[in-house]
Amino acid sequence: MALGISFVNISNCGCIRDICNVFKARVLQHLRACYKHERGRVMAGLNGSFALPGNLALRFTGADDEPFLFQLLKEARPWLSWAEGNSDFLRVLHEQQFNAIRTGLGQAYPEHMDLIIEDCGIRVGRLVVSLGYSEWRLSELQLLTGAQGKGIGSGVIRSLQTAAARLSLPITLSTPMFGSHGPHVYHRLGFQVTEVSPPHYHMQWMPPQVVASMQH
């Protein structure tokens, strides 16, 4: 893509700084255009079903996915079922948590994407990710108990890393310090702890080309 910059005779220019400023502005405009094009391509690919390696796919959640998402919540937070009360009370408790999480995600990440993870066309998990201009934020990655330990989560994350690397953007997330395999799995996938804030580790993955440029 050409920048379309017209060069002028510096000897006739009253201030070289103005030329530099114009050049800088045109370059930034060009970079923003490239970013929007690539980000738009990624978003367009996710409009419907986006195929991933290994028979995996992502698609946006729909109204008919509500029972599945509710089941995911119950499996991810089994301690809610330990509360004393009848089945109606427990269901109300789960619904409150379900709605609170949805509201919280919407407030923290207004442009987040709520996606269903499918394996061979069968719903197995959920991915919530926010595609920001300076970083991608992995907010939720949940799998049904029966789908865990099969490399599905790792496959989804590697696909996100491949897409983020095209834009030279990092991926950030937070994971519990205890009671979860998250820290080990994310570290194996190249994430590093950037902050310890009990009860969570805050982690970040950087594209290889960005890491290489920082080392020079």
XYZ file of N, CA and C in Angstrom:
648
model
N 0.854 -1.183 0.000
C 0.000 0.000 0.000
C 0.895 1.240 0.000
N 0.715 2.092 -0.962
C 1.552 3.277 -1.066
C 1.103 4.331 -0.070
N 2.091 5.071 0.469
C 1.785 6.108 1.442
C 1.249 7.359 0.771
N 1.592 7.587 -0.480
C 1.103 8.752 -1.202
C 1.670 10.041 -0.678
N 2.948 10.060 -0.281
C 3.578 11.261 0.255
C 4.271 12.009 -0.862
N 3.994 13.302 -0.983
C 4.654 14.138 -1.979
C 5.831 14.847 -1.325
N 7.032 14.608 -1.818
C 8.219 15.221 -1.257
C 8.381 16.643 -1.798
N 8.874 17.544 -0.955
C 9.038 18.942 -1.327
C 10.512 19.307 -1.237
N 10.853 20.418 -1.819
C 12.226 20.913 -1.789
C 12.495 21.546 -0.431
N 13.384 20.880 0.345
C 13.646 21.336 1.708
C 14.209 22.749 1.716
N 14.951 23.113 0.695
C 15.563 24.435 0.660
C 14.521 25.539 0.597
N 13.298 25.193 0.108
C 12.246 26.193 0.008
C 11.281 26.127 1.191
N 11.602 25.247 2.136
C 10.701 25.060 3.269
C 11.161 25.891 4.448
N 10.197 26.537 5.086
C 10.538 27.385 6.210
C 10.898 26.605 7.455
N 10.414 25.366 7.581
C 10.665 24.597 8.813
C 10.709 23.112 8.496
N 11.878 22.494 8.670
C 12.034 21.057 8.402
C 11.153 20.245 9.340
N 10.928 20.794 10.534
C 10.110 20.065 11.507
C 8.713 19.811 10.967
N 8.170 20.768 10.196
C 6.835 20.584 9.626
C 6.797 19.391 8.687
N 7.875 19.233 7.899
C 7.949 18.105 6.970
C 7.952 16.791 7.748
N 8.732 16.752 8.820
C 8.808 15.543 9.640
C 7.447 15.210 10.249
N 6.760 16.247 10.690
C 5.444 16.035 11.292
C 4.446 15.505 10.273
N 4.495 16.047 9.063
C 3.599 15.571 8.006
C 3.908 14.121 7.666
N 5.197 13.814 7.560
C 5.613 12.442 7.241
C 5.147 11.481 8.334
N 5.351 11.880 9.589
C 4.949 11.035 10.712
C 3.445 10.806 10.703
N 2.680 11.858 10.436
C 1.224 11.747 10.417
C 0.763 10.789 9.318
N 1.415 10.883 8.128
C 1.039 10.003 7.021
C 1.378 8.549 7.339
N 2.530 8.324 7.970
C 2.924 6.960 8.332
C 1.952 6.375 9.343
N 1.580 7.154 10.358
C 0.629 6.677 11.355
C -0.720 6.373 10.716
N -1.127 7.221 9.778
C -2.383 6.981 9.072
C -2.322 5.672 8.301
N -1.183 5.426 7.678
C -0.993 4.204 6.913
C -1.037 2.977 7.828
N -0.374 3.046 8.978
C -0.338 1.919 9.908
C -1.725 1.631 10.469
N -2.473 2.692 10.775
C -3.837 2.491 11.284
C -4.708 1.815 10.234
N -4.533 2.217 8.978
C -5.316 1.611 7.897
C -4.992 0.133 7.761
N -3.696 -0.209 7.854
C -3.285 -1.615 7.760
C -3.862 -2.414 8.917
N -3.819 -1.827 10.134
C -4.331 -2.517 11.304
C -5.829 -2.771 11.176
N -6.574 -1.724 10.758
C -8.017 -1.880 10.627
C -8.364 -2.942 9.592
N -7.562 -2.993 8.513
C -7.813 -3.989 7.478
C -7.619 -5.394 8.031
N -6.517 -5.625 8.753
C -6.229 -6.957 9.282
C -7.208 -7.314 10.386
N -7.522 -6.352 11.261
C -8.482 -6.610 12.337
C -9.855 -6.910 11.750
N -10.211 -6.179 10.692
C -11.482 -6.438 10.030
C -11.528 -7.815 9.403
N -10.362 -8.259 8.889
C -10.298 -9.594 8.300
C -10.521 -10.664 9.352
N -9.923 -10.475 10.525
C -10.106 -11.427 11.611
C -11.554 -11.439 12.073
N -12.139 -10.239 12.237
C -13.525 -10.153 12.678
C -14.466 -10.781 11.655
N -14.188 -10.545 10.370
C -15.031 -11.110 9.327
C -14.955 -12.626 9.331
N -13.755 -13.154 9.612
C -13.594 -14.591 9.665
C -14.397 -15.215 10.793
N -14.622 -14.434 11.859
C -15.367 -14.943 12.998
C -16.861 -14.701 12.859
N -17.280 -14.089 11.773
C -18.698 -13.812 11.559
C -19.362 -15.058 10.994
N -19.821 -15.902 11.876
C -20.364 -17.185 11.487
C -19.562 -18.252 12.180
N -18.885 -19.098 11.426
C -18.047 -20.143 11.999
C -16.636 -20.001 11.464
N -15.674 -20.017 12.363
C -14.282 -19.850 11.992
C -13.554 -21.150 12.282
N -13.115 -21.839 11.233
C -12.485 -23.152 11.390
C -11.081 -23.018 11.947
N -10.737 -23.912 12.878
C -9.413 -23.984 13.466
C -8.826 -25.355 13.163
N -7.515 -25.514 13.317
C -6.900 -26.831 13.084
C -7.470 -27.893 14.023
N -7.451 -29.133 13.556
C -7.869 -30.250 14.399
C -9.359 -30.376 14.605
N -10.171 -30.067 13.582
C -11.630 -30.197 13.645
C -12.280 -29.256 14.654
N -11.545 -28.237 15.096
C -12.104 -27.255 16.020
C -12.685 -26.082 15.240
N -13.645 -25.405 15.853
C -14.248 -24.228 15.226
C -14.768 -23.295 16.304
N -14.847 -22.017 15.964
C -15.427 -20.997 16.832
C -16.616 -20.381 16.124
N -17.625 -20.042 16.897
C -18.768 -19.295 16.355
C -19.361 -18.450 17.475
N -20.071 -17.396 17.090
C -20.691 -16.539 18.076
C -21.823 -17.275 18.802
N -21.999 -16.937 20.072
C -23.075 -17.552 20.842
C -24.430 -17.062 20.347
N -25.436 -17.913 20.515
C -26.804 -17.574 20.150
C -27.745 -17.901 21.295
N -29.009 -17.559 21.099
C -30.004 -17.782 22.149
C -30.130 -19.258 22.507
N -29.953 -20.152 21.518
C -30.097 -21.576 21.794
C -28.900 -22.158 22.535
N -27.869 -21.325 22.768
C -26.698 -21.793 23.521
C -26.827 -21.539 25.018
N -27.889 -20.866 25.448
C -28.040 -20.513 26.860
C -27.973 -21.731 27.784
N -28.688 -22.821 27.504
C -28.594 -23.994 28.395
C -27.176 -24.552 28.481
N -26.471 -24.548 27.353
C -25.091 -25.052 27.351
C -24.184 -24.155 28.192
N -24.301 -22.833 28.037
C -23.486 -21.899 28.805
C -23.797 -22.000 30.289
N -25.061 -22.240 30.612
C -25.457 -22.402 32.006
C -24.821 -23.649 32.601
N -24.773 -24.732 31.821
C -24.137 -25.971 32.275
C -22.639 -25.768 32.477
N -22.011 -25.006 31.583
C -20.589 -24.691 31.730
C -20.331 -23.962 33.045
N -21.203 -23.010 33.371
C -21.057 -22.271 34.619
C -21.121 -23.212 35.816
N -22.058 -24.133 35.817
C -22.218 -25.054 36.934
C -21.003 -25.958 37.086
N -20.421 -26.381 35.962
C -19.242 -27.243 36.040
C -18.008 -26.460 36.480
N -17.905 -25.186 36.053
C -16.733 -24.385 36.387
C -16.768 -23.896 37.831
N -17.950 -23.848 38.429
C -18.093 -23.358 39.806
C -18.908 -24.344 40.635
N -18.352 -25.540 40.875
C -19.111 -26.581 41.591
C -19.457 -26.196 43.024
N -18.676 -25.271 43.605
C -18.929 -24.899 44.995
C -20.277 -24.199 45.186
N -20.846 -23.666 44.109
C -22.151 -23.038 44.239
C -23.219 -24.062 44.622
N -23.022 -25.305 44.196
C -23.992 -26.359 44.498
C -23.865 -26.876 45.918
N -22.817 -26.451 46.609
C -22.628 -26.889 47.988
C -23.482 -26.093 48.972
N -24.063 -24.999 48.499
C -24.874 -24.153 49.376
C -26.112 -24.923 49.845
N -26.541 -24.631 51.045
C -27.730 -25.275 51.580
C -28.980 -24.685 50.941
N -29.899 -25.544 50.581
C -31.139 -25.082 49.969
C -31.683 -26.112 49.002
N -32.933 -25.935 48.576
C -33.540 -26.871 47.635
C -33.098 -26.563 46.214
N -33.572 -27.336 45.257
C -33.141 -27.206 43.865
C -33.519 -25.844 43.283
N -34.672 -25.298 43.686
C -35.082 -23.988 43.182
C -34.128 -22.894 43.674
N -33.735 -22.986 44.946
C -32.798 -22.002 45.493
C -31.465 -22.072 44.776
N -30.961 -23.290 44.536
C -29.672 -23.447 43.872
C -29.730 -22.929 42.436
N -30.842 -23.154 41.769
C -30.960 -22.657 40.395
C -30.943 -21.128 40.374
N -31.647 -20.501 41.309
C -31.635 -19.039 41.389
C -30.224 -18.546 41.657
N -29.483 -19.256 42.510
C -28.110 -18.879 42.822
C -27.230 -18.949 41.578
N -27.370 -20.021 40.828
C -26.608 -20.166 39.589
C -26.992 -19.088 38.577
N -28.277 -18.782 38.458
C -28.728 -17.756 37.514
C -28.180 -16.386 37.893
N -28.128 -16.098 39.180
C -27.567 -14.824 39.625
C -26.090 -14.707 39.235
N -25.353 -15.799 39.438
C -23.948 -15.806 39.056
C -23.791 -15.674 37.546
N -24.635 -16.367 36.811
C -24.601 -16.337 35.350
C -24.810 -14.913 34.842
N -25.813 -14.237 35.365
C -26.113 -12.868 34.939
C -25.054 -11.884 35.404
N -24.507 -12.106 36.611
C -23.483 -11.210 37.136
C -22.215 -11.277 36.294
N -21.839 -12.484 35.888
C -20.641 -12.653 35.058
C -20.834 -11.990 33.699
N -22.005 -12.160 33.119
C -22.286 -11.561 31.815
C -22.250 -10.037 31.905
N -22.843 -9.489 32.953
C -22.833 -8.035 33.135
C -21.421 -7.530 33.362
N -20.657 -8.254 34.183
C -19.286 -7.845 34.472
C -18.404 -7.838 33.239
N -18.549 -8.836 32.391
C -17.771 -8.886 31.154
C -18.140 -7.721 30.242
N -19.427 -7.435 30.166
C -19.869 -6.335 29.309
C -19.353 -4.990 29.766
N -19.240 -4.817 31.078
C -18.749 -3.552 31.607
C -17.243 -3.430 31.474
N -16.524 -4.531 31.739
C -15.054 -4.491 31.686
C -14.537 -4.487 30.250
N -15.219 -5.221 29.377
C -14.765 -5.330 27.985
C -15.977 -5.160 27.062
N -16.370 -3.919 26.806
C -17.590 -3.655 26.018
C -17.578 -4.290 24.633
N -16.399 -4.449 24.033
C -16.329 -4.982 22.673
C -15.916 -6.455 22.661
N -16.129 -7.146 23.764
C -15.704 -8.545 23.824
C -16.550 -9.410 22.888
N -15.981 -10.530 22.485
C -16.682 -11.489 21.648
C -16.916 -12.757 22.460
N -18.143 -13.198 22.499
C -18.533 -14.399 23.233
C -18.706 -15.520 22.214
N -17.834 -16.522 22.279
C -17.768 -17.548 21.240
C -17.952 -18.951 21.806
N -18.576 -19.795 21.017
C -18.720 -21.213 21.341
C -17.582 -21.984 20.677
N -16.959 -22.861 21.435
C -15.919 -23.745 20.897
C -16.587 -25.061 20.511
N -16.373 -25.469 19.267
C -16.940 -26.735 18.789
C -15.829 -27.687 18.384
N -16.034 -28.952 18.669
C -15.124 -30.013 18.247
C -15.928 -30.985 17.398
N -15.603 -31.047 16.112
C -16.367 -31.873 15.169
C -17.857 -31.503 15.183
N -18.126 -30.201 15.316
C -19.500 -29.723 15.275
C -20.257 -29.831 16.585
N -19.605 -30.321 17.634
C -20.262 -30.495 18.934
C -19.755 -29.429 19.899
N -20.665 -28.797 20.616
C -20.278 -27.769 21.578
C -19.488 -28.378 22.733
N -18.305 -27.829 22.967
C -17.459 -28.358 24.047
C -16.954 -27.260 24.984
N -17.109 -25.983 24.614
C -16.565 -24.939 25.476
C -16.958 -23.548 25.036
N -16.363 -22.609 25.733
C -16.671 -21.198 25.526
C -15.382 -20.377 25.563
N -15.290 -19.397 24.669
C -14.163 -18.477 24.631
C -14.697 -17.051 24.625
N -14.187 -16.229 25.541
C -14.521 -14.808 25.560
C -13.221 -14.038 25.383
N -13.145 -13.255 24.316
C -11.917 -12.537 23.994
C -12.257 -11.127 23.529
N -11.403 -10.181 23.883
C -11.563 -8.791 23.463
C -10.398 -8.430 22.559
N -10.698 -8.034 21.316
C -9.661 -7.686 20.350
C -9.402 -6.182 20.406
N -8.504 -5.779 21.296
C -8.176 -4.366 21.432
C -7.129 -3.930 20.436
N -6.861 -2.634 20.412
C -5.882 -2.082 19.480
C -4.454 -2.224 19.990
N -4.277 -2.401 21.303
C -2.940 -2.534 21.862
C -2.665 -3.927 22.394
N -3.722 -4.702 22.649
C -3.565 -6.065 23.117
C -4.863 -6.820 22.916
N -4.771 -8.152 22.930
C -5.957 -8.995 22.950
C -6.091 -9.555 24.348
N -7.292 -9.500 24.884
C -7.543 -9.950 26.247
C -8.364 -11.230 26.248
N -7.780 -12.297 26.784
C -8.477 -13.571 26.921
C -9.181 -13.570 28.279
N -10.494 -13.371 28.259
C -11.250 -13.212 29.501
C -11.761 -14.533 30.051
N -12.224 -15.412 29.177
C -12.773 -16.694 29.615
C -12.389 -17.779 28.621
N -11.979 -18.918 29.146
C -11.776 -20.118 28.342
C -12.247 -21.295 29.192
N -13.416 -21.807 28.865
C -14.020 -22.873 29.645
C -14.324 -24.060 28.748
N -14.094 -25.253 29.271
C -14.397 -26.483 28.556
C -15.231 -27.394 29.445
N -16.111 -28.140 28.824
C -16.824 -29.163 29.566
C -15.821 -30.140 30.177
N -16.177 -30.709 31.302
C -15.269 -31.631 31.984
C -14.838 -32.763 31.059
N -15.760 -33.286 30.281
C -15.444 -34.394 29.389
C -14.564 -34.013 28.218
N -14.408 -32.711 27.950
C -13.589 -32.246 26.821
C -12.208 -31.790 27.266
N -11.946 -31.831 28.552
C -10.659 -31.374 29.059
C -9.585 -32.446 28.909
N -8.336 -31.987 28.817
C -7.222 -32.918 28.696
C -7.028 -33.506 27.310
N -7.661 -32.921 26.303
C -7.568 -33.431 24.927
C -6.879 -32.450 23.985
N -6.321 -31.381 24.534
C -5.617 -30.414 23.703
C -6.514 -29.393 23.029
N -7.795 -29.377 23.381
C -8.725 -28.449 22.743
C -8.411 -27.013 23.142
N -8.251 -26.774 24.437
C -7.943 -25.425 24.901
C -6.644 -24.907 24.328
N -5.621 -25.763 24.314
C -4.324 -25.364 23.750
C -4.443 -25.043 22.268
N -5.258 -25.829 21.559
C -5.445 -25.578 20.129
C -6.098 -24.241 19.864
N -7.076 -23.883 20.688
C -7.750 -22.592 20.534
C -6.773 -21.450 20.806
N -5.983 -21.583 21.869
C -5.041 -20.518 22.225
C -3.969 -20.370 21.152
N -3.458 -21.456 20.631
C -2.435 -21.365 19.576
C -2.996 -20.661 18.343
N -4.253 -20.896 18.037
C -4.864 -20.214 16.894
C -4.969 -18.718 17.156
N -5.310 -18.342 18.393
C -5.349 -16.926 18.752
C -3.958 -16.312 18.650
N -2.948 -17.045 19.084
C -1.576 -16.540 19.018
C -1.143 -16.316 17.572
N -1.523 -17.215 16.691
C -1.171 -17.053 15.280
C -1.798 -15.786 14.703
N -3.074 -15.547 15.045
C -3.762 -14.350 14.538
C -3.182 -13.078 15.154
N -2.901 -13.110 16.462
C -2.357 -11.927 17.135
C -0.959 -11.602 16.635
N -0.187 -12.637 16.289
C 1.176 -12.414 15.801
C 1.179 -11.647 14.486
N 0.143 -11.822 13.678
C 0.053 -11.084 12.411
C -0.047 -9.588 12.646
N -0.575 -9.217 13.804
C -0.729 -7.801 14.142
C 0.335 -7.341 15.136
N 1.244 -8.249 15.495
C 2.303 -7.950 16.482
C 1.715 -7.472 17.805
N 0.632 -8.128 18.227
C -0.048 -7.749 19.461
C 0.098 -8.833 20.521
N 0.236 -8.429 21.792
C 0.300 -9.394 22.882
C -1.089 -9.896 23.257
N -1.121 -11.005 23.969
C -2.352 -11.544 24.534
C -2.184 -11.575 26.048
N -3.162 -11.046 26.768
C -3.097 -11.023 28.223
C -4.258 -11.814 28.814
N -4.072 -12.255 30.055
C -5.111 -13.001 30.756
C -4.803 -13.012 32.242
N -5.776 -13.461 33.018
C -5.602 -13.688 34.448
C -6.088 -15.096 34.755
N -5.375 -15.802 35.613
C -5.729 -17.175 35.935
C -5.533 -17.414 37.424
N -6.378 -18.255 38.041
C -6.241 -18.514 39.478
C -4.878 -19.111 39.827
N -4.354 -18.716 40.974
C -3.072 -19.234 41.426
C -3.190 -20.672 41.926
N -4.355 -21.020 42.469
C -4.537 -22.335 43.080
C -5.799 -23.004 42.536
N -5.801 -24.340 42.601
C -6.971 -25.105 42.193
C -7.228 -25.116 40.707
N -6.204 -24.828 39.911
C -6.383 -24.784 38.461
C -5.090 -25.190 37.765
N -5.233 -25.837 36.602
C -4.063 -26.179 35.782
C -3.664 -25.020 34.878
N -4.417 -23.916 34.957
C -4.194 -22.781 34.072
C -2.764 -22.272 34.028
N -2.134 -21.954 35.176
C -0.774 -21.404 35.140
C 0.214 -22.292 34.399
N 0.134 -23.602 34.619
C 1.055 -24.525 33.950
C 0.789 -24.562 32.446
N -0.485 -24.643 32.075
C -0.840 -24.727 30.654
C -0.425 -23.456 29.919
N -0.732 -22.304 30.494
C -0.409 -21.041 29.832
C 1.103 -20.828 29.737
N 1.821 -21.243 30.777
C 3.286 -21.113 30.729
C 3.852 -21.987 29.604
N 3.298 -23.170 29.440
C 3.748 -24.060 28.371
C 3.477 -23.459 26.992
N 2.459 -22.616 26.906
C 2.106 -21.987 25.635
C 2.828 -20.648 25.428
N 3.765 -20.333 26.310
C 4.581 -19.140 26.112
C 4.178 -17.920 26.905
N 3.181 -18.050 27.767
C 2.763 -16.918 28.596
C 3.712 -16.772 29.784
N 3.959 -15.525 30.164
C 4.807 -15.223 31.304
C 4.020 -14.430 32.339
N 4.317 -14.679 33.613
C 3.659 -13.938 34.690
C 4.190 -12.510 34.714
N 3.288 -11.551 34.624
C 3.671 -10.138 34.666
C 3.346 -9.497 36.006
N 2.433 -10.110 36.733
C 2.045 -9.563 38.042
C 1.388 -10.658 38.867
N 1.704 -10.672 40.153
C 1.074 -11.599 41.088
C 0.142 -10.795 41.976
N -1.146 -11.074 41.847
C -2.154 -10.359 42.627
C -3.136 -11.391 43.179
N -2.784 -12.002 44.330
C -3.611 -13.082 44.887
C -5.090 -12.717 44.902
N -5.933 -13.658 44.453
C -5.634 -15.065 44.141
C -5.343 -15.334 42.660
N -4.848 -14.360 41.903
C -4.640 -14.546 40.473
C -3.204 -14.235 40.052
N -2.791 -14.945 38.989
C -1.605 -14.560 38.229
C -2.094 -13.763 37.014
N -1.433 -12.659 36.727
C -1.683 -11.927 35.494
C -0.551 -12.291 34.528
N -0.919 -12.764 33.335
C 0.064 -13.312 32.405
C -0.041 -12.642 31.036
N 1.050 -12.730 30.287
C 1.091 -12.114 28.959
C 1.915 -12.972 28.009
N 1.437 -13.042 26.776
C 2.191 -13.678 25.701
C 2.550 -12.607 24.682
N 3.807 -12.633 24.222
C 4.270 -11.675 23.229
C 4.632 -12.410 21.938
N 4.276 -11.858 20.780
C 4.655 -12.479 19.506
C 6.176 -12.598 19.397
N 6.676 -13.666 18.790
C 8.124 -13.876 18.693
C 8.871 -12.701 18.076
N 8.297 -12.078 17.039
C 9.000 -10.976 16.382
C 9.112 -9.764 17.294
N 8.117 -9.585 18.183
C 8.176 -8.478 19.129
C 9.255 -8.742 20.180
N 9.308 -9.988 20.658
C 10.332 -10.351 21.625
C 11.726 -10.166 21.029
N 11.902 -10.596 19.775
C 13.198 -10.462 19.118
C 13.607 -9.000 18.974
N 12.652 -8.129 18.638
C 12.973 -6.706 18.467
C 13.348 -6.055 19.788
N 12.771 -6.545 20.888
C 13.079 -5.979 22.189
C 14.458 -6.403 22.684
N 14.963 -7.502 22.135
C 16.272 -8.012 22.571
C 17.426 -7.358 21.819
N 17.115 -6.606 20.755
C 18.166 -5.940 19.974
C 18.368 -4.513 20.458
